[in-house]
PDB file of C-alpha atoms in Angstrom:
ATOM      1  CA  ILE A1203     -67.760  13.218  26.648  1.00  0.00           C
ATOM      2  CA  LEU A1204     -70.052  14.547  28.798  1.00  0.00           C
ATOM      3  CA  ASN A1205     -70.525  18.048  30.972  1.00  0.00           C
ATOM      4  CA  VAL A1206     -71.701  18.637  34.319  1.00  0.00           C
ATOM      5  CA  GLU A1207     -70.723  23.161  34.551  1.00  0.00           C
ATOM      6  CA  GLN A1208     -70.975  24.229  38.478  1.00  0.00           C
ATOM      7  CA  SER A1209     -70.463  28.060  39.617  1.00  0.00           C
ATOM      8  CA  PRO A1210     -69.494  29.814  40.578  1.00  0.00           C
ATOM      9  CA  GLN A1211     -66.343  28.033  40.834  1.00  0.00           C
ATOM     10  CA  SER A1212     -65.140  29.912  43.838  1.00  0.00           C
ATOM     11  CA  LEU A1213     -67.260  31.888  46.793  1.00  0.00           C
ATOM     12  CA  HIS A1214     -66.277  33.667  50.016  1.00  0.00           C
ATOM     13  CA  VAL A1215     -69.808  34.831  52.187  1.00  0.00           C
ATOM     14  CA  GLN A1216     -69.415  36.402  56.106  1.00  0.00           C
ATOM     15  CA  GLU A1217     -70.247  33.647  58.626  1.00  0.00           C
ATOM     16  CA  GLY A1218     -73.995  33.377  59.051  1.00  0.00           C
ATOM     17  CA  ASP A1219     -75.036  34.433  55.044  1.00  0.00           C
ATOM     18  CA  SER A1220     -77.213  32.240  53.003  1.00  0.00           C
ATOM     19  CA  THR A1221     -75.949  30.945  49.696  1.00  0.00           C
ATOM     20  CA  ASN A1222     -76.462  28.894  46.895  1.00  0.00           C
ATOM     21  CA  PHE A1223     -74.661  27.370  44.122  1.00  0.00           C
ATOM     22  CA  THR A1224     -75.846  25.271  40.641  1.00  0.00           C
ATOM     23  CA  CYS A1225     -75.033  22.048  39.400  1.00  0.00           C
ATOM     24  CA  SER A1226     -76.274  22.058  35.408  1.00  0.00           C
ATOM     25  CA  PHE A1227     -75.930  18.739  33.491  1.00  0.00           C
ATOM     26  CA  PRO A1228     -77.867  17.592  30.487  1.00  0.00           C
ATOM     27  CA  SER A1229     -81.261  16.998  30.827  1.00  0.00           C
ATOM     28  CA  SER A1230     -81.567  13.659  28.541  1.00  0.00           C
ATOM     29  CA  ASN A1231     -80.235  10.407  29.368  1.00  0.00           C
ATOM     30  CA  PHE A1232     -80.918  11.852  33.116  1.00  0.00           C
ATOM     31  CA  TYR A1233     -81.060   9.014  36.084  1.00  0.00           C
ATOM     32  CA  ALA A1234     -79.588  10.652  39.245  1.00  0.00           C
ATOM     33  CA  LEU A1235     -78.192  13.630  40.859  1.00  0.00           C
ATOM     34  CA  HIS A1236     -75.836  13.845  43.446  1.00  0.00           C
ATOM     35  CA  TRP A1237     -74.332  15.927  45.589  1.00  0.00           C
ATOM     36  CA  TYR A1238     -71.003  15.932  47.700  1.00  0.00           C
ATOM     37  CA  ARG A1239     -69.152  17.981  49.979  1.00  0.00           C
ATOM     38  CA  TRP A1240     -65.187  17.583  50.022  1.00  0.00           C
ATOM     39  CA  GLU A1241     -63.323  18.751  52.523  1.00  0.00           C
ATOM     40  CA  THR A1242     -59.498  19.574  52.434  1.00  0.00           C
ATOM     41  CA  ALA A1243     -57.799  16.499  52.788  1.00  0.00           C
ATOM     42  CA  LYS A1244     -61.204  14.069  53.224  1.00  0.00           C
ATOM     43  CA  SER A1245     -62.454  12.219  50.843  1.00  0.00           C
ATOM     44  CA  PRO A1246     -65.834  13.592  48.946  1.00  0.00           C
ATOM     45  CA  GLU A1247     -68.932  13.095  51.563  1.00  0.00           C
ATOM     46  CA  ALA A1248     -72.562  12.100  50.150  1.00  0.00           C
ATOM     47  CA  LEU A1249     -74.725  15.364  50.969  1.00  0.00           C
ATOM     48  CA  PHE A1250     -77.631  14.526  48.497  1.00  0.00           C
ATOM     49  CA  VAL A1251     -79.060  12.126  45.904  1.00  0.00           C
ATOM     50  CA  MET A1252     -81.986  13.211  43.753  1.00  0.00           C
ATOM     51  CA  THR A1253     -84.004  11.272  41.224  1.00  0.00           C
ATOM     52  CA  LEU A1254     -87.107  13.061  40.137  1.00  0.00           C
ATOM     53  CA  ASN A1255     -87.750  16.052  38.826  1.00  0.00           C
ATOM     54  CA  GLY A1256     -88.990  18.673  41.459  1.00  0.00           C
ATOM     55  CA  ASP A1257     -87.097  16.790  44.297  1.00  0.00           C
ATOM     56  CA  GLU A1258     -85.889  18.272  47.431  1.00  0.00           C
ATOM     57  CA  LYS A1259     -83.828  17.364  49.934  1.00  0.00           C
ATOM     58  CA  LYS A1260     -82.633  18.503  53.093  1.00  0.00           C
ATOM     59  CA  LYS A1261     -80.166  17.676  55.868  1.00  0.00           C
ATOM     60  CA  GLY A1262     -79.561  19.945  58.666  1.00  0.00           C
ATOM     61  CA  ARG A1263     -79.159  23.913  57.459  1.00  0.00           C
ATOM     62  CA  ILE A1264     -78.595  22.121  53.904  1.00  0.00           C
ATOM     63  CA  SER A1265     -80.933  21.195  51.242  1.00  0.00           C
ATOM     64  CA  ALA A1266     -80.884  21.272  47.155  1.00  0.00           C
ATOM     65  CA  THR A1267     -83.287  20.718  44.455  1.00  0.00           C
ATOM     66  CA  LEU A1268     -83.757  19.927  41.197  1.00  0.00           C
ATOM     67  CA  ASN A1269     -84.987  20.440  37.792  1.00  0.00           C
ATOM     68  CA  THR A1270     -84.484  17.596  35.473  1.00  0.00           C
ATOM     69  CA  LYS A1271     -86.289  18.895  31.983  1.00  0.00           C
ATOM     70  CA  GLU A1272     -84.566  22.347  32.037  1.00  0.00           C
ATOM     71  CA  GLY A1273     -80.901  20.457  33.358  1.00  0.00           C
ATOM     72  CA  TYR A1274     -79.945  22.453  36.417  1.00  0.00           C
ATOM     73  CA  SER A1275     -79.838  21.383  40.338  1.00  0.00           C
ATOM     74  CA  TYR A1276     -79.379  24.520  43.772  1.00  0.00           C
ATOM     75  CA  LEU A1277     -77.450  23.475  46.712  1.00  0.00           C
ATOM     76  CA  TYR A1278     -78.547  26.041  49.672  1.00  0.00           C
ATOM     77  CA  ILE A1279     -76.921  26.364  52.740  1.00  0.00           C
ATOM     78  CA  LYS A1280     -79.024  28.445  55.079  1.00  0.00           C
ATOM     79  CA  GLY A1281     -76.967  30.715  58.330  1.00  0.00           C
ATOM     80  CA  SER A1282     -73.465  29.604  56.440  1.00  0.00           C
ATOM     81  CA  GLN A1283     -70.599  28.380  59.468  1.00  0.00           C
ATOM     82  CA  PRO A1284     -66.911  28.222  59.255  1.00  0.00           C
ATOM     83  CA  GLU A1285     -67.204  24.519  59.625  1.00  0.00           C
ATOM     84  CA  ASP A1286     -69.481  24.737  55.779  1.00  0.00           C
ATOM     85  CA  SER A1287     -66.368  25.902  54.597  1.00  0.00           C
ATOM     86  CA  ALA A1288     -65.103  23.095  51.321  1.00  0.00           C
ATOM     87  CA  THR A1289     -65.651  22.013  48.231  1.00  0.00           C
ATOM     88  CA  TYR A1290     -69.316  21.270  46.514  1.00  0.00           C
ATOM     89  CA  LEU A1291     -69.406  18.218  43.691  1.00  0.00           C
ATOM     90  CA  CYS A1292     -72.271  17.270  41.862  1.00  0.00           C
ATOM     91  CA  ALA A1293     -72.492  13.874  39.710  1.00  0.00           C
ATOM     92  CA  PHE A1294     -74.680  13.514  36.902  1.00  0.00           C
ATOM     93  CA  ARG A1295     -75.471   9.736  36.755  1.00  0.00           C
ATOM     94  CA  ASP A1296     -77.080   8.928  33.544  1.00  0.00           C
ATOM     95  CA  THR A1297     -79.024   5.678  32.098  1.00  0.00           C
ATOM     96  CA  GLY A1298     -75.635   4.036  31.270  1.00  0.00           C
ATOM     97  CA  ASN A1299     -74.470   4.370  34.551  1.00  0.00           C
ATOM     98  CA  GLN A1300     -72.114   6.414  33.499  1.00  0.00           C
ATOM     99  CA  PHE A1301     -70.943   9.663  36.095  1.00  0.00           C
ATOM    100  CA  TYR A1302     -69.713  12.505  35.260  1.00  0.00           C
ATOM    101  CA  PHE A1303     -68.211  15.137  37.840  1.00  0.00           C
ATOM    102  CA  GLY A1304     -68.199  19.166  37.769  1.00  0.00           C
ATOM    103  CA  THR A1305     -65.120  20.748  38.727  1.00  0.00           C
ATOM    104  CA  GLY A1306     -67.383  21.712  41.693  1.00  0.00           C
ATOM    105  CA  THR A1307     -67.782  24.514  43.943  1.00  0.00           C
ATOM    106  CA  SER A1308     -65.249  26.308  46.701  1.00  0.00           C
ATOM    107  CA  LEU A1309     -66.655  27.847  49.663  1.00  0.00           C
ATOM    108  CA  THR A1310     -65.075  29.798  52.063  1.00  0.00           C
ATOM    109  CA  VAL A1311     -66.940  31.299  55.015  1.00  0.00           C
ATOM    110  CA  ILE A1312     -65.522  34.448  57.024  1.00  0.00           C
ATOM    111  CA  PRO A1313     -65.632  34.144  60.801  1.00  0.00           C
TER     112      PRO A1313
ATOM    113  CA  GLU B 337     -66.972   0.438  60.663  1.00  0.00           C
ATOM    114  CA  ALA B 338     -68.409   0.816  56.908  1.00  0.00           C
ATOM    115  CA  GLN B 339     -65.493   2.097  54.583  1.00  0.00           C
ATOM    116  CA  VAL B 340     -63.377   1.918  51.483  1.00  0.00           C
ATOM    117  CA  THR B 341     -59.963   0.724  52.406  1.00  0.00           C
ATOM    118  CA  GLN B 342     -57.492   1.716  49.591  1.00  0.00           C
ATOM    119  CA  ASN B 343     -53.850   0.901  49.481  1.00  0.00           C
ATOM    120  CA  PRO B 344     -51.293   2.413  49.640  1.00  0.00           C
ATOM    121  CA  ARG B 345     -52.119   5.455  50.115  1.00  0.00           C
ATOM    122  CA  TYR B 346     -48.797   7.262  48.775  1.00  0.00           C
ATOM    123  CA  LEU B 347     -46.136   5.875  45.855  1.00  0.00           C
ATOM    124  CA  ILE B 348     -44.294   6.283  43.862  1.00  0.00           C
ATOM    125  CA  THR B 349     -43.159   4.192  40.556  1.00  0.00           C
ATOM    126  CA  VAL B 350     -40.822   3.895  37.633  1.00  0.00           C
ATOM    127  CA  THR B 351     -42.285   3.805  33.607  1.00  0.00           C
ATOM    128  CA  GLY B 352     -43.622   0.461  32.788  1.00  0.00           C
ATOM    129  CA  LYS B 353     -43.077  -1.114  36.105  1.00  0.00           C
ATOM    130  CA  LYS B 354     -46.546  -2.297  36.839  1.00  0.00           C
ATOM    131  CA  LEU B 355     -48.286  -1.933  39.706  1.00  0.00           C
ATOM    132  CA  THR B 356     -51.603  -2.416  42.139  1.00  0.00           C
ATOM    133  CA  VAL B 357     -53.858  -0.158  43.516  1.00  0.00           C
ATOM    134  CA  THR B 358     -55.996  -2.233  45.670  1.00  0.00           C
ATOM    135  CA  CYS B 359     -59.458  -0.885  47.203  1.00  0.00           C
ATOM    136  CA  SER B 360     -61.811  -3.472  49.698  1.00  0.00           C
ATOM    137  CA  GLN B 361     -65.913  -2.439  50.727  1.00  0.00           C
ATOM    138  CA  ASN B 362     -67.539  -3.822  53.433  1.00  0.00           C
ATOM    139  CA  MET B 363     -70.562  -3.040  52.718  1.00  0.00           C
ATOM    140  CA  ASN B 364     -71.520  -5.347  51.008  1.00  0.00           C
ATOM    141  CA  HIS B 365     -72.525  -2.794  48.259  1.00  0.00           C
ATOM    142  CA  GLU B 366     -73.552  -3.595  44.086  1.00  0.00           C
ATOM    143  CA  TYR B 367     -71.480  -0.853  42.855  1.00  0.00           C
ATOM    144  CA  MET B 368     -67.745   0.179  42.849  1.00  0.00           C
ATOM    145  CA  SER B 369     -65.876   2.678  41.085  1.00  0.00           C
ATOM    146  CA  TRP B 370     -62.349   4.436  40.479  1.00  0.00           C
ATOM    147  CA  TYR B 371     -61.958   7.560  40.115  1.00  0.00           C
ATOM    148  CA  ARG B 372     -58.809  10.119  39.764  1.00  0.00           C
ATOM    149  CA  GLN B 373     -58.998  13.590  40.524  1.00  0.00           C
ATOM    150  CA  ASP B 374     -57.087  15.989  38.192  1.00  0.00           C
ATOM    151  CA  PRO B 375     -56.098  20.162  38.806  1.00  0.00           C
ATOM    152  CA  GLY B 376     -58.577  21.920  37.258  1.00  0.00           C
ATOM    153  CA  LEU B 377     -60.434  18.737  36.559  1.00  0.00           C
ATOM    154  CA  GLY B 378     -63.593  17.010  37.906  1.00  0.00           C
ATOM    155  CA  LEU B 379     -63.272  13.736  38.963  1.00  0.00           C
ATOM    156  CA  ARG B 380     -63.046  11.367  36.238  1.00  0.00           C
ATOM    157  CA  GLN B 381     -64.782   7.557  36.022  1.00  0.00           C
ATOM    158  CA  ILE B 382     -61.966   4.839  34.580  1.00  0.00           C
ATOM    159  CA  TYR B 383     -64.140   2.295  35.154  1.00  0.00           C
ATOM    160  CA  TYR B 384     -66.557   0.728  37.850  1.00  0.00           C
ATOM    161  CA  SER B 385     -68.410  -2.495  37.738  1.00  0.00           C
ATOM    162  CA  MET B 386     -71.984  -3.106  38.515  1.00  0.00           C
ATOM    163  CA  ASN B 387     -71.602  -6.205  40.288  1.00  0.00           C
ATOM    164  CA  VAL B 388     -69.024  -9.737  40.701  1.00  0.00           C
ATOM    165  CA  GLU B 389     -67.658 -10.054  36.791  1.00  0.00           C
ATOM    166  CA  VAL B 390     -69.262  -7.158  35.238  1.00  0.00           C
ATOM    167  CA  THR B 391     -66.887  -4.655  34.392  1.00  0.00           C
ATOM    168  CA  ASP B 392     -66.991  -1.124  32.265  1.00  0.00           C
ATOM    169  CA  LYS B 393     -65.402   1.263  30.888  1.00  0.00           C
ATOM    170  CA  GLY B 394     -66.116   4.741  32.326  1.00  0.00           C
ATOM    171  CA  ASP B 395     -65.131   8.326  30.651  1.00  0.00           C
ATOM    172  CA  VAL B 396     -60.672   7.534  30.926  1.00  0.00           C
ATOM    173  CA  PRO B 397     -60.512   3.542  31.078  1.00  0.00           C
ATOM    174  CA  GLU B 398     -57.324   4.044  28.591  1.00  0.00           C
ATOM    175  CA  GLY B 399     -54.138   2.755  30.359  1.00  0.00           C
ATOM    176  CA  TYR B 400     -55.598   0.963  33.356  1.00  0.00           C
ATOM    177  CA  LYS B 401     -57.382  -2.764  33.929  1.00  0.00           C
ATOM    178  CA  VAL B 402     -60.226  -3.436  36.806  1.00  0.00           C
ATOM    179  CA  SER B 403     -60.744  -6.603  37.661  1.00  0.00           C
ATOM    180  CA  ARG B 404     -64.299  -7.632  39.821  1.00  0.00           C
ATOM    181  CA  LYS B 405     -63.618 -11.810  41.575  1.00  0.00           C
ATOM    182  CA  GLU B 406     -65.706 -10.560  44.520  1.00  0.00           C
ATOM    183  CA  LYS B 407     -67.819  -8.292  45.132  1.00  0.00           C
ATOM    184  CA  ARG B 408     -66.184  -6.873  48.317  1.00  0.00           C
ATOM    185  CA  ASN B 409     -63.309  -5.960  46.201  1.00  0.00           C
ATOM    186  CA  PHE B 410     -62.275  -3.968  42.945  1.00  0.00           C
ATOM    187  CA  PRO B 411     -58.306  -3.518  41.925  1.00  0.00           C
ATOM    188  CA  LEU B 412     -57.275  -1.255  39.824  1.00  0.00           C
ATOM    189  CA  ILE B 413     -53.523  -2.126  37.795  1.00  0.00           C
ATOM    190  CA  LEU B 414     -50.996  -0.307  35.316  1.00  0.00           C
ATOM    191  CA  GLU B 415     -49.481  -2.909  33.302  1.00  0.00           C
ATOM    192  CA  SER B 416     -47.448   0.085  31.997  1.00  0.00           C
ATOM    193  CA  PRO B 417     -47.741   2.925  33.906  1.00  0.00           C
ATOM    194  CA  SER B 418     -46.956   6.247  32.557  1.00  0.00           C
ATOM    195  CA  PRO B 419     -46.496   9.589  33.696  1.00  0.00           C
ATOM    196  CA  ASN B 420     -49.411  11.536  32.181  1.00  0.00           C
ATOM    197  CA  GLN B 421     -50.952   8.408  34.909  1.00  0.00           C
ATOM    198  CA  THR B 422     -49.962  10.908  37.843  1.00  0.00           C
ATOM    199  CA  SER B 423     -52.626  11.560  40.081  1.00  0.00           C
ATOM    200  CA  LEU B 424     -55.180  10.836  42.624  1.00  0.00           C
ATOM    201  CA  TYR B 425     -57.212   8.023  41.893  1.00  0.00           C
ATOM    202  CA  PHE B 426     -60.593   7.445  43.988  1.00  0.00           C
ATOM    203  CA  CYS B 427     -62.571   4.274  44.336  1.00  0.00           C
ATOM    204  CA  ALA B 428     -65.808   4.574  45.401  1.00  0.00           C
ATOM    205  CA  SER B 429     -68.724   2.282  46.083  1.00  0.00           C
ATOM    206  CA  SER B 430     -72.301   2.054  46.400  1.00  0.00           C
ATOM    207  CA  LEU B 431     -75.651   0.493  47.851  1.00  0.00           C
ATOM    208  CA  SER B 432     -77.811   0.780  44.093  1.00  0.00           C
ATOM    209  CA  GLY B 433     -77.658   3.435  41.279  1.00  0.00           C
ATOM    210  CA  ARG B 434     -80.030   5.160  43.668  1.00  0.00           C
ATOM    211  CA  THR B 435     -77.787   6.124  47.118  1.00  0.00           C
ATOM    212  CA  GLY B 436     -74.290   8.487  47.133  1.00  0.00           C
ATOM    213  CA  TYR B 437     -70.955   6.645  47.427  1.00  0.00           C
ATOM    214  CA  THR B 438     -68.972   6.271  50.252  1.00  0.00           C
ATOM    215  CA  PHE B 439     -65.020   7.106  48.326  1.00  0.00           C
ATOM    216  CA  GLY B 440     -61.934   5.456  49.368  1.00  0.00           C
ATOM    217  CA  SER B 441     -59.251   7.749  51.356  1.00  0.00           C
ATOM    218  CA  GLY B 442     -57.596   8.002  47.887  1.00  0.00           C
ATOM    219  CA  THR B 443     -54.279   6.573  46.236  1.00  0.00           C
ATOM    220  CA  ARG B 444     -51.240   9.499  45.404  1.00  0.00           C
ATOM    221  CA  LEU B 445     -49.766   7.998  42.342  1.00  0.00           C
ATOM    222  CA  THR B 446     -46.963   9.650  41.049  1.00  0.00           C
ATOM    223  CA  VAL B 447     -44.788   7.950  37.690  1.00  0.00           C
ATOM    224  CA  VAL B 448     -41.957   9.062  37.524  1.00  0.00           C
TER     225      VAL B 448
END
C-alpha cells in the first residue's frame, strides 16, 4: 500500500492569515498530483491537477506547487476567509492509473 | 447540469443480502472510480474503469464487484455484504488522467 501523507492534520487560523499545508508522496511512478477541497456534508471538489515537476497553479487566493523529484506539494491560502474552512485533500495518481488519497488537512478559519 | 449521480444516499441492510449502488455521469467521462471513506483513513480506491468493459482493482477490492457496460454507468455490487463494509462510498468520474474528479454525493451504507 502506497503512503500519501498530509500535514498538519488540522489547523486553526485567524481570518486574514496566510497558511500552507504539505502533501508528501512517493517520488517514483508519478503521473499526477491532485488537490481537492472538501466541505462538511458535501463532496470533494477539484482544485488543481499538477503533472510536471515545478508546476505552479493558482485559483484566486489559493495556489499550489509541485516537486516530483523529492515527492512533495504545497498548498497555500493567502488571506484566509471563513469560507475557506474545509478539509483539503491531496491525491497521488501513479503510472498504473491508481489513486492514493491522503487523510487531509482540516482548516478552520476563525472570524 | 454536469454531475455524477449516486443512489441511494443512505442504505441500511443485513449481512449477506446482495445490493447494488448505482452511479451515473452525464459528462462523457472516460475514467470512473469507486472509493470508500472510513474514519481516520483517506479515501481508498475500490475499483476503477478507464473505459467501457475495462475495469481494474484499486487498493481495497475484496468483497466488491463492478461493471462498465455503458460509458455513463458504473454500478458497485456487494454480493454478500458484511459489517466491515459499513462505510461512506463515493463514485467519481474524470475526463482523462490529467483532469480532476467530479464526485457523486456519496452513499452511506450500514450493514448490520
